[in-house]
Amino acid sequence: MSTHNQGTELDLSWISKIQVNHPAVLRRAEQIQARRPVKKEWQAAWLLKAVTFIDLTTLSGDDTSSNIQRLCYKAKYPIREDLLKALNMHDKGITTAAVCVYPARVCDAVKALKAVGCNIPVASVATGFPAGQTHLKTRLEEIRLAVEDGATEIDIVINRTLVLTGQWEALYGEIRQFRKACGEAHLKTILATGELGSLTNVYKASMIAMMAGSDFIKTSTGKETVNATFPVAIVMLRAIRDFFWKTGNKIGFKPAGGIRSAKDSLAWLSLVKEELGDEWLKPELFRIGASTLLSDIERQIYHHVTGRYAAYHDLPMS
Amino acid sequence: MAATRVGPRAREIFTTLEYGPAPESHACALAWLDTQDRLLGHYVNGKWSKPEHRNSVPCQDPITGENLASCLQAQAEDVAAAVEAARTAFESWSRLPGAVRAQHLSRLAKVIQKHQRLLWTLESLVTGRAVREVRDGDVQLAQQLLHYHAVQAYTQEEALAGWEPMGVIGLILPSTFSFLEMMWRICPALAVGCTVVALVPPASPTPLLLAQLAGELGPFPGIVNVISGPASLGPVLASQPGVQKVAFCGALEEGRALRRALAGEGAELGLVLGAEALLLLSDAADVDSAVEGVVDAAWSDRSPGGLRLLVQESVWEEAMRRLQARMERLRSGRGLDGAVDMGARGTAARELAQRYVREAQSQGAQVFQAGDVPLDSPFYPPTLVSDLPPASPCAQAEVPWPVVVASPFRTAKEALALANGTPRGGSASVWSERLGQALELGYGLRAGTVWINSHGLRDPAVPTGGCKESGSSWHGGPDGLYEYLRPSGTPTRLSYLSKDLNYDTFGLAVPSTLPAGPETGPTPAPPYGLFVGGRFQAPGARSSRPIQDAVGNLHGYVAEGGAKDIRGAVEAAHQAASGWAGQSPAARTALLWALAAALERRESALASRLERQGVELKAAKAEVELSVRRLRAWGAQAQAQGQTLQVAGLRGPVLRLREPLGVLAIVCPDERPLLAFVSLLAPALAHGNTVVMVPSGACPLLALEVCQDMATLFPAGLVNVVTGDRDHLTRCLALHQDVQALWYFGSAQGSQFVEWASAGNLKPVWVSRGLPRAWEQEAEGAGPELGLRAARTKALWLPMGD
């Protein structure tokens, strides 16, 4: 995690002609889930890989230092040691990719991770999460404070008003300022696609966010009624590929919200593999924002190793 | 902890994140083959038949080459036995109430549902196609087809009153897609009360399994019979007494040969030929989605053939880059693997593709191949051919699976010209986000199916078919039902083959006619000349033929038309075609009604000419009146054509359009010189065709009288009337490559010749087989059959969403 996306000058010609056909993208989304089943050892290996992409997240009003602590421990030891041993993977240092919390809990998370001797990044949501309907000044201040507290990744939300009213220059300008406020921290831009109105808007917002210097683009906050869906992801991935073709910069992708089952996570992996290729399948370029997904993956691994289905108490909670 | 079930590879896969095998177990398919002792015969009359002393052909796994079973090859007597079984079954099946047939079809759907794993693994095992497509596509569609047609059977008595089932239907099926192609055809056939004998190529067990599942259902064992045998048995099947229709699906040249072989046989022939599809990508398209459309069309085992891809020049680079990047991600492999896009289709398909690509390369084309494809022999990689010179032989030839031939176009108009500039007219898709442009292209394409911003969608309620050399037979929807129906009371079709008819000389020479004396009689001299391009013209041969009246006196002279006059008439009709097809239905109505009014004014002249032909005055007047009514009735019907279909699983409508055939040639019968002429002309015009007509040979003068009114009322070239030697003119029309359809009412020999000659451009033909027709009756003179034959269907899919 060294280099940032420096972004580019705003070039509206990159988004002016774009058209996304909604029903065609829906069909592709349906197909992609049925066309690449992953079985047996491949499934186990893929699931372990999926663990390393997870931004283990808690974004609740009742978060306190104790559950943050538990979360951080789980992030360090996501899969039971004996299961990893059975797979001969115990020496791979498998952890989740990051933990993701509210700005006020960043300190707790940094402390807890330090305590378990884990150097994965702490990501903080910011900029008036989840609605983004606060003043720009406070949104910028929020970023600075989170970075000060030790967050090295900032998940910002964009201002949906600017997208829905077509103020692309203003959107670009805002994200540019967020970028600056982040300093050395990584900028992950949440598009809140469930509130953008159309897939064409999703593409345009993705492109603007990348031009403005986002290191990741992220589907949703998890707080909208519609969260990470395959059609939206397809459009964002195509935007990432187009940006790469135009600039040579690889931008990361993070679906978040509603990804709960191990099977879903496999589909997300193959989606990225199909649309962008293997080089995107690493934590620097692909994250899954999730809270309950990890326990289902652990259960599947348990089944793969033992041939039995796990009871809830067989696996430690996060 | 229990003993570990984990192999050593997880570590490695963790790093590479490669795909692993996802094999679908085909144990049940092998077990089913075992129940037949790995020897498949024919399934006839609800029983397996394994006659002795027959050749057998091995059924092989196309990927491993492993012998799965032996398949007995039918001989003529096996075909006869199957047809006999179907004939017997027809007696009871066709007389059942539709509700009972509906119930039976629903039960068959249930049986398929219960045994679907067996069906999809067997089909994928023996054809090599990706199991995903068979499992999620074909088998589900098969059940939907049965349900849809069960409903059609249930409502048949009401909705299809006036029609009856044809009888025994012969199906001739290709080796790939045989299961699905069979379902598309047996469902409507069984629904309306027909019974079926299917001839499948050697080593196609799935249709046999289907027949077994249907046969074991009980009370109607002989309704579906399947025999496997070589293509040479096609004509044998078609010429069995009792076979009323043959539906052929397969390669173009085989279909052409069958058309020639079946001239004069009793069975009607329905052809679905070739498998190439077309995709039109405009600069207003969502290019990435269009690229997925290309994958659906050519590289996903969904369709049997290759793809012709037309890309607007302004997005050519972008489209090619995306297409090539997408190709890298395609996976080929054993069809039974759930994670492959494309299987293998055996040596023949592979060699065909190889030969085509090699030739394209030698003709100057660029070839791009990519994808994760096993290197060993049965596989062929997804292939993109570009820069093929437009005039090279490969650019004209049919594109085979799994090849995509891409070429650029500049404007939408040019795209239409290029797309319509092939002899094929199967299915096509248009990719454009501009509604106006998409509809313009969708309506303008000459194809059976057009998808807007999608490709390869299918539904039982939507008719699928083609035009031009793709054949003019339909399956699915209402059109699919009419394929197996005939107007009630139509006599059984019998062979009328005349063995000594010489196709080379039929109608070749025009017998010379000599002057028969001066014209006499009280009426004004009849109009003279050929009515071509809106005016009367002297014939190219500059000679005339005398027409006699009922008592043998000279009634008048008519022009002796010839090959050049036919050429001119067809040209004139083509010039008028686009204008007339573009007219609103109301304008067509107005013109037909105007002609009706003109005929009324001309009643006395027409009646007196009929009188001279031996018709009583009262009857003559009645005939004129009836002719006027026919024009009005068809004029009124011009208003109501086409409909909108709603399809499960699709948001948005599917339009069932009724489009003109183009230039329709009509050879009128000798009898009823006025009524038959008008009865045939009116539906042709109402449906937007332009026509070239050969009027009654006995008395063409009445048609020429009508031409006098058409000369003032109609746009030039809309109707062209050529008099002369009927056999000669028929020959010229039947062999004309740019006549889109031909109706022939005349001698048995003429009918046979027309059927034979139509193989040239595979124009749909309707022949009288030498039988008379009751023009004065509603059913035969003005029934819905004429309307059905006067236009072709196009399905236009319009998915919606934002």
mmCIF file of N, CA and C in Angstrom, chain A residues 19-25 27-28 31 34-39 41-42 45-46 48-49 52 80 82-83 86-89 91-92 94 198 238 241-242 245 269-270 273-278 281 303-308, chain B residues 1-11 13-22 132-133 136 284-286 288-289 292 295-296 300 302 321-322 325-326 329 331 338-341 431 433 453-454 457 799-802:
data_model
loop_
_atom_site.group_PDB
_atom_site.id
_atom_site.type_symbol
_atom_site.label_atom_id
_atom_site.label_comp_id
_atom_site.label_asym_id
_atom_site.label_seq_id
_atom_site.Cartn_x
_atom_site.Cartn_y
_atom_site.Cartn_z
ATOM 1 N N GLN A 19 -23.227 4.840 -22.401
ATOM 2 C CA GLN A 19 -24.583 4.339 -22.252
ATOM 3 C C GLN A 19 -24.498 2.947 -21.656
ATOM 4 N N VAL A 20 -25.282 2.718 -20.640
ATOM 5 C CA VAL A 20 -25.321 1.384 -20.048
ATOM 6 C C VAL A 20 -26.720 0.823 -20.246
ATOM 7 N N ASN A 21 -26.791 -0.338 -20.831
ATOM 8 C CA ASN A 21 -28.093 -0.951 -21.075
ATOM 9 C C ASN A 21 -28.479 -1.825 -19.888
ATOM 10 N N HIS A 22 -29.494 -1.408 -19.204
ATOM 11 C CA HIS A 22 -29.866 -2.039 -17.944
ATOM 12 C C HIS A 22 -30.247 -3.516 -18.106
ATOM 13 N N PRO A 23 -31.197 -3.862 -18.979
ATOM 14 C CA PRO A 23 -31.565 -5.286 -19.070
ATOM 15 C C PRO A 23 -30.404 -6.182 -19.504
ATOM 16 N N ALA A 24 -29.538 -5.656 -20.383
ATOM 17 C CA ALA A 24 -28.410 -6.481 -20.836
ATOM 18 C C ALA A 24 -27.441 -6.736 -19.686
ATOM 19 N N VAL A 25 -27.231 -5.718 -18.851
ATOM 20 C CA VAL A 25 -26.336 -5.909 -17.712
ATOM 21 C C VAL A 25 -26.960 -6.888 -16.711
ATOM 22 N N ARG A 27 -28.824 -9.399 -17.450
ATOM 23 C CA ARG A 27 -28.640 -10.754 -17.987
ATOM 24 C C ARG A 27 -27.221 -11.244 -17.740
ATOM 25 N N ARG A 28 -26.262 -10.361 -17.962
ATOM 26 C CA ARG A 28 -24.867 -10.733 -17.741
ATOM 27 C C ARG A 28 -24.668 -11.107 -16.263
ATOM 28 N N GLN A 31 -25.952 -14.544 -15.653
ATOM 29 C CA GLN A 31 -25.106 -15.582 -16.242
ATOM 30 C C GLN A 31 -23.853 -15.819 -15.421
ATOM 31 N N ALA A 34 -23.901 -18.252 -12.715
ATOM 32 C CA ALA A 34 -24.147 -19.664 -13.015
ATOM 33 C C ALA A 34 -23.003 -20.312 -13.783
ATOM 34 N N ARG A 35 -22.092 -19.496 -14.286
ATOM 35 C CA ARG A 35 -21.136 -20.049 -15.248
ATOM 36 C C ARG A 35 -19.811 -20.504 -14.672
ATOM 37 N N ARG A 36 -19.532 -20.121 -13.436
ATOM 38 C CA ARG A 36 -18.212 -20.462 -12.903
ATOM 39 C C ARG A 36 -18.312 -21.093 -11.522
ATOM 40 N N PRO A 37 -18.946 -22.265 -11.424
ATOM 41 C CA PRO A 37 -18.967 -22.917 -10.121
ATOM 42 C C PRO A 37 -17.554 -23.329 -9.718
ATOM 43 N N VAL A 38 -17.262 -23.237 -8.430
ATOM 44 C CA VAL A 38 -15.938 -23.618 -7.923
ATOM 45 C C VAL A 38 -16.165 -24.685 -6.867
ATOM 46 N N LYS A 39 -15.533 -25.836 -7.022
ATOM 47 C CA LYS A 39 -15.850 -26.979 -6.161
ATOM 48 C C LYS A 39 -14.639 -27.471 -5.385
ATOM 49 N N GLU A 41 -11.512 -28.683 -3.403
ATOM 50 C CA GLU A 41 -10.307 -27.977 -2.952
ATOM 51 C C GLU A 41 -10.248 -26.557 -3.472
ATOM 52 N N TRP A 42 -10.739 -26.397 -4.694
ATOM 53 C CA TRP A 42 -10.719 -25.071 -5.289
ATOM 54 C C TRP A 42 -11.602 -24.150 -4.457
ATOM 55 N N ALA A 45 -9.776 -23.250 -1.197
ATOM 56 C CA ALA A 45 -8.706 -22.287 -1.416
ATOM 57 C C ALA A 45 -9.265 -20.909 -1.745
ATOM 58 N N TRP A 46 -10.317 -20.895 -2.573
ATOM 59 C CA TRP A 46 -10.937 -19.617 -2.945
ATOM 60 C C TRP A 46 -11.552 -18.940 -1.723
ATOM 61 N N LEU A 48 -10.620 -19.244 1.404
ATOM 62 C CA LEU A 48 -9.551 -18.683 2.232
ATOM 63 C C LEU A 48 -9.052 -17.379 1.623
ATOM 64 N N LYS A 49 -8.962 -17.388 0.313
ATOM 65 C CA LYS A 49 -8.536 -16.163 -0.365
ATOM 66 C C LYS A 49 -9.543 -15.048 -0.095
ATOM 67 N N THR A 52 -9.023 -13.094 2.942
ATOM 68 C CA THR A 52 -7.976 -12.069 2.925
ATOM 69 C C THR A 52 -8.437 -10.792 2.223
ATOM 70 N N ARG A 80 -10.329 -20.873 12.388
ATOM 71 C CA ARG A 80 -9.778 -21.657 13.479
ATOM 72 C C ARG A 80 -8.458 -22.306 13.075
ATOM 73 N N ASP A 82 -6.856 -25.035 13.811
ATOM 74 C CA ASP A 82 -6.783 -26.450 13.412
ATOM 75 C C ASP A 82 -7.321 -26.671 12.001
ATOM 76 N N LEU A 83 -8.295 -25.848 11.621
ATOM 77 C CA LEU A 83 -8.825 -25.981 10.257
ATOM 78 C C LEU A 83 -7.752 -25.570 9.251
ATOM 79 N N ALA A 86 -5.239 -28.281 8.914
ATOM 80 C CA ALA A 86 -5.723 -29.396 8.094
ATOM 81 C C ALA A 86 -5.568 -29.081 6.609
ATOM 82 N N LEU A 87 -5.675 -27.812 6.313
ATOM 83 C CA LEU A 87 -5.533 -27.403 4.912
ATOM 84 C C LEU A 87 -4.073 -27.092 4.558
ATOM 85 N N ASN A 88 -3.212 -27.228 5.539
ATOM 86 C CA ASN A 88 -1.799 -26.892 5.342
ATOM 87 C C ASN A 88 -1.645 -25.419 4.961
ATOM 88 N N MET A 89 -2.453 -24.586 5.576
ATOM 89 C CA MET A 89 -2.402 -23.163 5.246
ATOM 90 C C MET A 89 -2.096 -22.308 6.470
ATOM 91 N N ASP A 91 0.547 -21.512 7.885
ATOM 92 C CA ASP A 91 1.717 -20.634 7.869
ATOM 93 C C ASP A 91 1.577 -19.502 6.860
ATOM 94 N N LYS A 92 0.382 -19.326 6.321
ATOM 95 C CA LYS A 92 0.213 -18.304 5.283
ATOM 96 C C LYS A 92 -0.129 -16.938 5.869
ATOM 97 N N ILE A 94 -2.916 -15.867 7.272
ATOM 98 C CA ILE A 94 -4.202 -15.393 6.759
ATOM 99 C C ILE A 94 -4.895 -14.505 7.787
ATOM 100 N N SER A 198 -29.604 5.262 -11.796
ATOM 101 C CA SER A 198 -29.459 4.429 -12.995
ATOM 102 C C SER A 198 -28.049 3.905 -13.098
ATOM 103 N N ARG A 238 -16.397 -2.436 -15.159
ATOM 104 C CA ARG A 238 -16.108 -1.992 -16.523
ATOM 105 C C ARG A 238 -15.529 -0.586 -16.514
ATOM 106 N N ARG A 241 -11.928 -0.922 -15.581
ATOM 107 C CA ARG A 241 -11.124 -1.384 -16.717
ATOM 108 C C ARG A 241 -10.915 -0.254 -17.723
ATOM 109 N N ASP A 242 -11.955 0.517 -17.995
ATOM 110 C CA ASP A 242 -11.816 1.618 -18.951
ATOM 111 C C ASP A 242 -10.799 2.640 -18.434
ATOM 112 N N TRP A 245 -7.405 1.267 -18.935
ATOM 113 C CA TRP A 245 -7.008 1.359 -20.342
ATOM 114 C C TRP A 245 -6.616 2.781 -20.718
ATOM 115 N N LEU A 269 -15.691 -13.181 -6.327
ATOM 116 C CA LEU A 269 -14.328 -13.417 -6.798
ATOM 117 C C LEU A 269 -14.308 -13.721 -8.288
ATOM 118 N N SER A 270 -15.226 -14.603 -8.706
ATOM 119 C CA SER A 270 -15.180 -14.959 -10.128
ATOM 120 C C SER A 270 -15.644 -13.789 -10.983
ATOM 121 N N LYS A 273 -12.572 -11.744 -11.374
ATOM 122 C CA LYS A 273 -11.652 -12.499 -12.226
ATOM 123 C C LYS A 273 -12.086 -12.409 -13.683
ATOM 124 N N GLU A 274 -13.398 -12.517 -13.934
ATOM 125 C CA GLU A 274 -13.897 -12.494 -15.309
ATOM 126 C C GLU A 274 -13.815 -11.100 -15.922
ATOM 127 N N GLU A 275 -14.202 -10.090 -15.150
ATOM 128 C CA GLU A 275 -14.297 -8.754 -15.751
ATOM 129 C C GLU A 275 -12.944 -8.043 -15.783
ATOM 130 N N LEU A 276 -12.085 -8.273 -14.780
ATOM 131 C CA LEU A 276 -10.822 -7.538 -14.725
ATOM 132 C C LEU A 276 -9.590 -8.436 -14.841
ATOM 133 N N GLY A 277 -9.712 -9.664 -14.391
ATOM 134 C CA GLY A 277 -8.558 -10.553 -14.505
ATOM 135 C C GLY A 277 -7.897 -10.809 -13.160
ATOM 136 N N ASP A 278 -6.978 -11.784 -13.156
ATOM 137 C CA ASP A 278 -6.354 -12.229 -11.913
ATOM 138 C C ASP A 278 -5.586 -11.121 -11.193
ATOM 139 N N LEU A 281 -7.127 -9.659 -8.224
ATOM 140 C CA LEU A 281 -7.488 -10.487 -7.077
ATOM 141 C C LEU A 281 -6.393 -10.454 -6.014
ATOM 142 N N HIS A 303 -16.758 -27.532 7.170
ATOM 143 C CA HIS A 303 -17.394 -28.650 6.468
ATOM 144 C C HIS A 303 -16.447 -29.297 5.485
ATOM 145 N N HIS A 304 -15.681 -28.459 4.797
ATOM 146 C CA HIS A 304 -14.754 -29.002 3.818
ATOM 147 C C HIS A 304 -13.714 -29.892 4.499
ATOM 148 N N VAL A 305 -13.254 -29.461 5.660
ATOM 149 C CA VAL A 305 -12.200 -30.199 6.338
ATOM 150 C C VAL A 305 -12.746 -31.449 7.018
ATOM 151 N N THR A 306 -13.893 -31.298 7.684
ATOM 152 C CA THR A 306 -14.355 -32.405 8.518
ATOM 153 C C THR A 306 -15.418 -33.258 7.853
ATOM 154 N N GLY A 307 -16.076 -32.721 6.844
ATOM 155 C CA GLY A 307 -17.189 -33.466 6.255
ATOM 156 C C GLY A 307 -18.457 -33.327 7.064
ATOM 157 N N ARG A 308 -18.444 -32.487 8.093
ATOM 158 C CA ARG A 308 -19.636 -32.299 8.924
ATOM 159 C C ARG A 308 -20.022 -30.830 8.904
ATOM 160 N N MET B 1 -10.729 -34.421 15.850
ATOM 161 C CA MET B 1 -10.969 -34.041 14.443
ATOM 162 C C MET B 1 -10.955 -35.269 13.540
ATOM 163 N N ALA B 2 -11.909 -35.318 12.680
ATOM 164 C CA ALA B 2 -11.975 -36.455 11.761
ATOM 165 C C ALA B 2 -10.787 -36.406 10.803
ATOM 166 N N ALA B 3 -10.540 -37.545 10.202
ATOM 167 C CA ALA B 3 -9.448 -37.610 9.234
ATOM 168 C C ALA B 3 -9.664 -36.535 8.171
ATOM 169 N N THR B 4 -8.597 -35.923 7.794
ATOM 170 C CA THR B 4 -8.741 -34.817 6.845
ATOM 171 C C THR B 4 -9.146 -35.329 5.458
ATOM 172 N N ARG B 5 -10.022 -34.548 4.819
ATOM 173 C CA ARG B 5 -10.460 -34.927 3.464
ATOM 174 C C ARG B 5 -9.800 -34.012 2.440
ATOM 175 N N VAL B 6 -8.735 -33.393 2.865
ATOM 176 C CA VAL B 6 -8.197 -32.323 2.044
ATOM 177 C C VAL B 6 -6.978 -32.779 1.269
ATOM 178 N N GLY B 7 -6.973 -32.465 0.017
ATOM 179 C CA GLY B 7 -5.845 -32.833 -0.830
ATOM 180 C C GLY B 7 -4.734 -31.806 -0.710
ATOM 181 N N PRO B 8 -3.667 -32.017 -1.427
ATOM 182 C CA PRO B 8 -2.474 -31.186 -1.272
ATOM 183 C C PRO B 8 -2.525 -29.881 -2.053
ATOM 184 N N ARG B 9 -3.552 -29.674 -2.845
ATOM 185 C CA ARG B 9 -3.412 -28.601 -3.819
ATOM 186 C C ARG B 9 -3.886 -27.239 -3.339
ATOM 187 N N ALA B 10 -4.574 -27.229 -2.186
ATOM 188 C CA ALA B 10 -5.189 -25.975 -1.760
ATOM 189 C C ALA B 10 -4.178 -24.830 -1.713
ATOM 190 N N ARG B 11 -2.986 -25.116 -1.232
ATOM 191 C CA ARG B 11 -1.948 -24.078 -1.140
ATOM 192 C C ARG B 11 -1.664 -23.447 -2.493
ATOM 193 N N ILE B 13 -3.580 -23.555 -5.205
ATOM 194 C CA ILE B 13 -4.735 -22.849 -5.756
ATOM 195 C C ILE B 13 -4.890 -21.489 -5.075
ATOM 196 N N PHE B 14 -4.550 -21.436 -3.767
ATOM 197 C CA PHE B 14 -4.646 -20.194 -3.014
ATOM 198 C C PHE B 14 -3.830 -19.096 -3.686
ATOM 199 N N THR B 15 -2.731 -19.484 -4.300
ATOM 200 C CA THR B 15 -1.885 -18.504 -4.965
ATOM 201 C C THR B 15 -2.373 -18.196 -6.380
ATOM 202 N N THR B 16 -2.728 -19.256 -7.115
ATOM 203 C CA THR B 16 -3.063 -19.025 -8.524
ATOM 204 C C THR B 16 -4.500 -18.591 -8.719
ATOM 205 N N LEU B 17 -5.358 -18.959 -7.810
ATOM 206 C CA LEU B 17 -6.800 -18.714 -7.954
ATOM 207 C C LEU B 17 -7.318 -19.175 -9.310
ATOM 208 N N GLU B 18 -6.907 -20.372 -9.684
ATOM 209 C CA GLU B 18 -7.374 -20.897 -10.968
ATOM 210 C C GLU B 18 -8.733 -21.571 -10.775
ATOM 211 N N TYR B 19 -9.399 -21.793 -11.899
ATOM 212 C CA TYR B 19 -10.647 -22.548 -11.855
ATOM 213 C C TYR B 19 -10.324 -24.033 -11.822
ATOM 214 N N GLY B 20 -11.132 -24.786 -11.104
ATOM 215 C CA GLY B 20 -10.944 -26.226 -11.098
ATOM 216 C C GLY B 20 -12.034 -26.901 -11.893
ATOM 217 N N PRO B 21 -11.932 -28.193 -12.052
ATOM 218 C CA PRO B 21 -13.004 -28.900 -12.748
ATOM 219 C C PRO B 21 -14.278 -28.883 -11.907
ATOM 220 N N ALA B 22 -15.420 -28.758 -12.582
ATOM 221 C CA ALA B 22 -16.702 -28.808 -11.875
ATOM 222 C C ALA B 22 -17.591 -29.798 -12.615
ATOM 223 N N ARG B 132 -24.252 -26.492 -18.733
ATOM 224 C CA ARG B 132 -24.988 -25.352 -18.185
ATOM 225 C C ARG B 132 -26.094 -24.903 -19.131
ATOM 226 N N GLU B 133 -25.752 -24.841 -20.422
ATOM 227 C CA GLU B 133 -26.715 -24.364 -21.397
ATOM 228 C C GLU B 133 -27.860 -25.362 -21.571
ATOM 229 N N ASP B 136 -29.815 -25.292 -17.913
ATOM 230 C CA ASP B 136 -30.565 -24.084 -17.586
ATOM 231 C C ASP B 136 -31.346 -23.554 -18.774
ATOM 232 N N ALA B 284 -24.121 4.003 -31.023
ATOM 233 C CA ALA B 284 -24.924 4.423 -29.874
ATOM 234 C C ALA B 284 -25.155 3.254 -28.924
ATOM 235 N N ALA B 285 -24.338 2.225 -29.039
ATOM 236 C CA ALA B 285 -24.587 1.016 -28.242
ATOM 237 C C ALA B 285 -23.821 1.046 -26.929
ATOM 238 N N ASP B 286 -24.290 0.247 -25.995
ATOM 239 C CA ASP B 286 -23.513 -0.093 -24.806
ATOM 240 C C ASP B 286 -22.563 -1.206 -25.268
ATOM 241 N N ASP B 288 -19.935 -2.801 -24.187
ATOM 242 C CA ASP B 288 -19.628 -3.964 -23.350
ATOM 243 C C ASP B 288 -20.781 -4.963 -23.359
ATOM 244 N N SER B 289 -21.996 -4.451 -23.292
ATOM 245 C CA SER B 289 -23.138 -5.362 -23.320
ATOM 246 C C SER B 289 -23.265 -6.030 -24.682
ATOM 247 N N GLU B 292 -21.093 -8.917 -24.837
ATOM 248 C CA GLU B 292 -21.740 -10.076 -24.212
ATOM 249 C C GLU B 292 -22.745 -10.706 -25.169
ATOM 250 N N VAL B 295 -20.910 -12.993 -27.323
ATOM 251 C CA VAL B 295 -20.609 -14.238 -26.605
ATOM 252 C C VAL B 295 -21.854 -15.131 -26.585
ATOM 253 N N ASP B 296 -23.005 -14.535 -26.290
ATOM 254 C CA ASP B 296 -24.248 -15.312 -26.301
ATOM 255 C C ASP B 296 -24.484 -15.941 -27.668
ATOM 256 N N SER B 300 -21.193 -19.430 -26.539
ATOM 257 C CA SER B 300 -21.729 -19.912 -25.269
ATOM 258 C C SER B 300 -22.508 -21.209 -25.427
ATOM 259 N N ARG B 302 -25.058 -21.692 -26.993
ATOM 260 C CA ARG B 302 -26.489 -21.466 -26.994
ATOM 261 C C ARG B 302 -27.063 -21.623 -28.394
ATOM 262 N N ARG B 321 -11.270 -4.126 -29.344
ATOM 263 C CA ARG B 321 -10.446 -4.262 -28.150
ATOM 264 C C ARG B 321 -11.223 -4.981 -27.045
ATOM 265 N N ARG B 322 -12.472 -4.546 -26.860
ATOM 266 C CA ARG B 322 -13.276 -5.164 -25.803
ATOM 267 C C ARG B 322 -13.598 -6.629 -26.130
ATOM 268 N N ALA B 325 -10.500 -8.703 -25.512
ATOM 269 C CA ALA B 325 -10.264 -8.874 -24.074
ATOM 270 C C ALA B 325 -11.254 -9.887 -23.506
ATOM 271 N N ARG B 326 -12.487 -9.820 -23.968
ATOM 272 C CA ARG B 326 -13.501 -10.749 -23.477
ATOM 273 C C ARG B 326 -13.176 -12.178 -23.899
ATOM 274 N N ARG B 329 -11.127 -14.503 -21.767
ATOM 275 C CA ARG B 329 -11.719 -15.093 -20.570
ATOM 276 C C ARG B 329 -12.612 -16.289 -20.843
ATOM 277 N N ARG B 331 -13.794 -19.992 -21.633
ATOM 278 C CA ARG B 331 -13.220 -21.301 -21.289
ATOM 279 C C ARG B 331 -13.889 -22.392 -22.113
ATOM 280 N N GLY B 338 -19.341 -27.923 -15.445
ATOM 281 C CA GLY B 338 -20.275 -26.808 -15.260
ATOM 282 C C GLY B 338 -19.637 -25.446 -15.407
ATOM 283 N N ALA B 339 -18.318 -25.363 -15.486
ATOM 284 C CA ALA B 339 -17.669 -24.060 -15.516
ATOM 285 C C ALA B 339 -17.090 -23.720 -16.883
ATOM 286 N N VAL B 340 -17.496 -24.411 -17.927
ATOM 287 C CA VAL B 340 -16.983 -24.045 -19.250
ATOM 288 C C VAL B 340 -18.058 -23.290 -20.032
ATOM 289 N N ASP B 341 -17.583 -22.409 -20.904
ATOM 290 C CA ASP B 341 -18.504 -21.685 -21.777
ATOM 291 C C ASP B 341 -18.830 -22.494 -23.012
ATOM 292 N N TRP B 431 -27.883 -3.494 -31.613
ATOM 293 C CA TRP B 431 -27.433 -2.877 -30.359
ATOM 294 C C TRP B 431 -27.317 -1.385 -30.555
ATOM 295 N N GLU B 433 -28.582 2.330 -28.182
ATOM 296 C CA GLU B 433 -29.381 2.909 -27.097
ATOM 297 C C GLU B 433 -30.304 3.997 -27.620
ATOM 298 N N ASN B 453 -30.932 -4.927 -28.400
ATOM 299 C CA ASN B 453 -30.060 -4.909 -27.214
ATOM 300 C C ASN B 453 -30.102 -6.209 -26.416
ATOM 301 N N SER B 454 -30.182 -7.304 -27.102
ATOM 302 C CA SER B 454 -30.115 -8.626 -26.468
ATOM 303 C C SER B 454 -29.897 -9.611 -27.609
ATOM 304 N N LEU B 457 -32.652 -14.627 -27.016
ATOM 305 C CA LEU B 457 -33.771 -14.906 -26.109
ATOM 306 C C LEU B 457 -34.783 -15.776 -26.836
ATOM 307 N N PRO B 799 -36.654 -5.525 -25.051
ATOM 308 C CA PRO B 799 -36.510 -5.518 -23.592
ATOM 309 C C PRO B 799 -36.453 -4.080 -23.092
ATOM 310 N N MET B 800 -36.981 -3.857 -21.912
ATOM 311 C CA MET B 800 -36.936 -2.494 -21.388
ATOM 312 C C MET B 800 -36.294 -2.464 -20.010
ATOM 313 N N GLY B 801 -35.955 -1.266 -19.567
ATOM 314 C CA GLY B 801 -35.349 -1.114 -18.244
ATOM 315 C C GLY B 801 -34.358 0.028 -18.250
ATOM 316 N N ASP B 802 -34.224 0.690 -17.116
ATOM 317 C CA ASP B 802 -33.221 1.754 -17.025
ATOM 318 C C ASP B 802 -32.588 1.721 -15.645
#
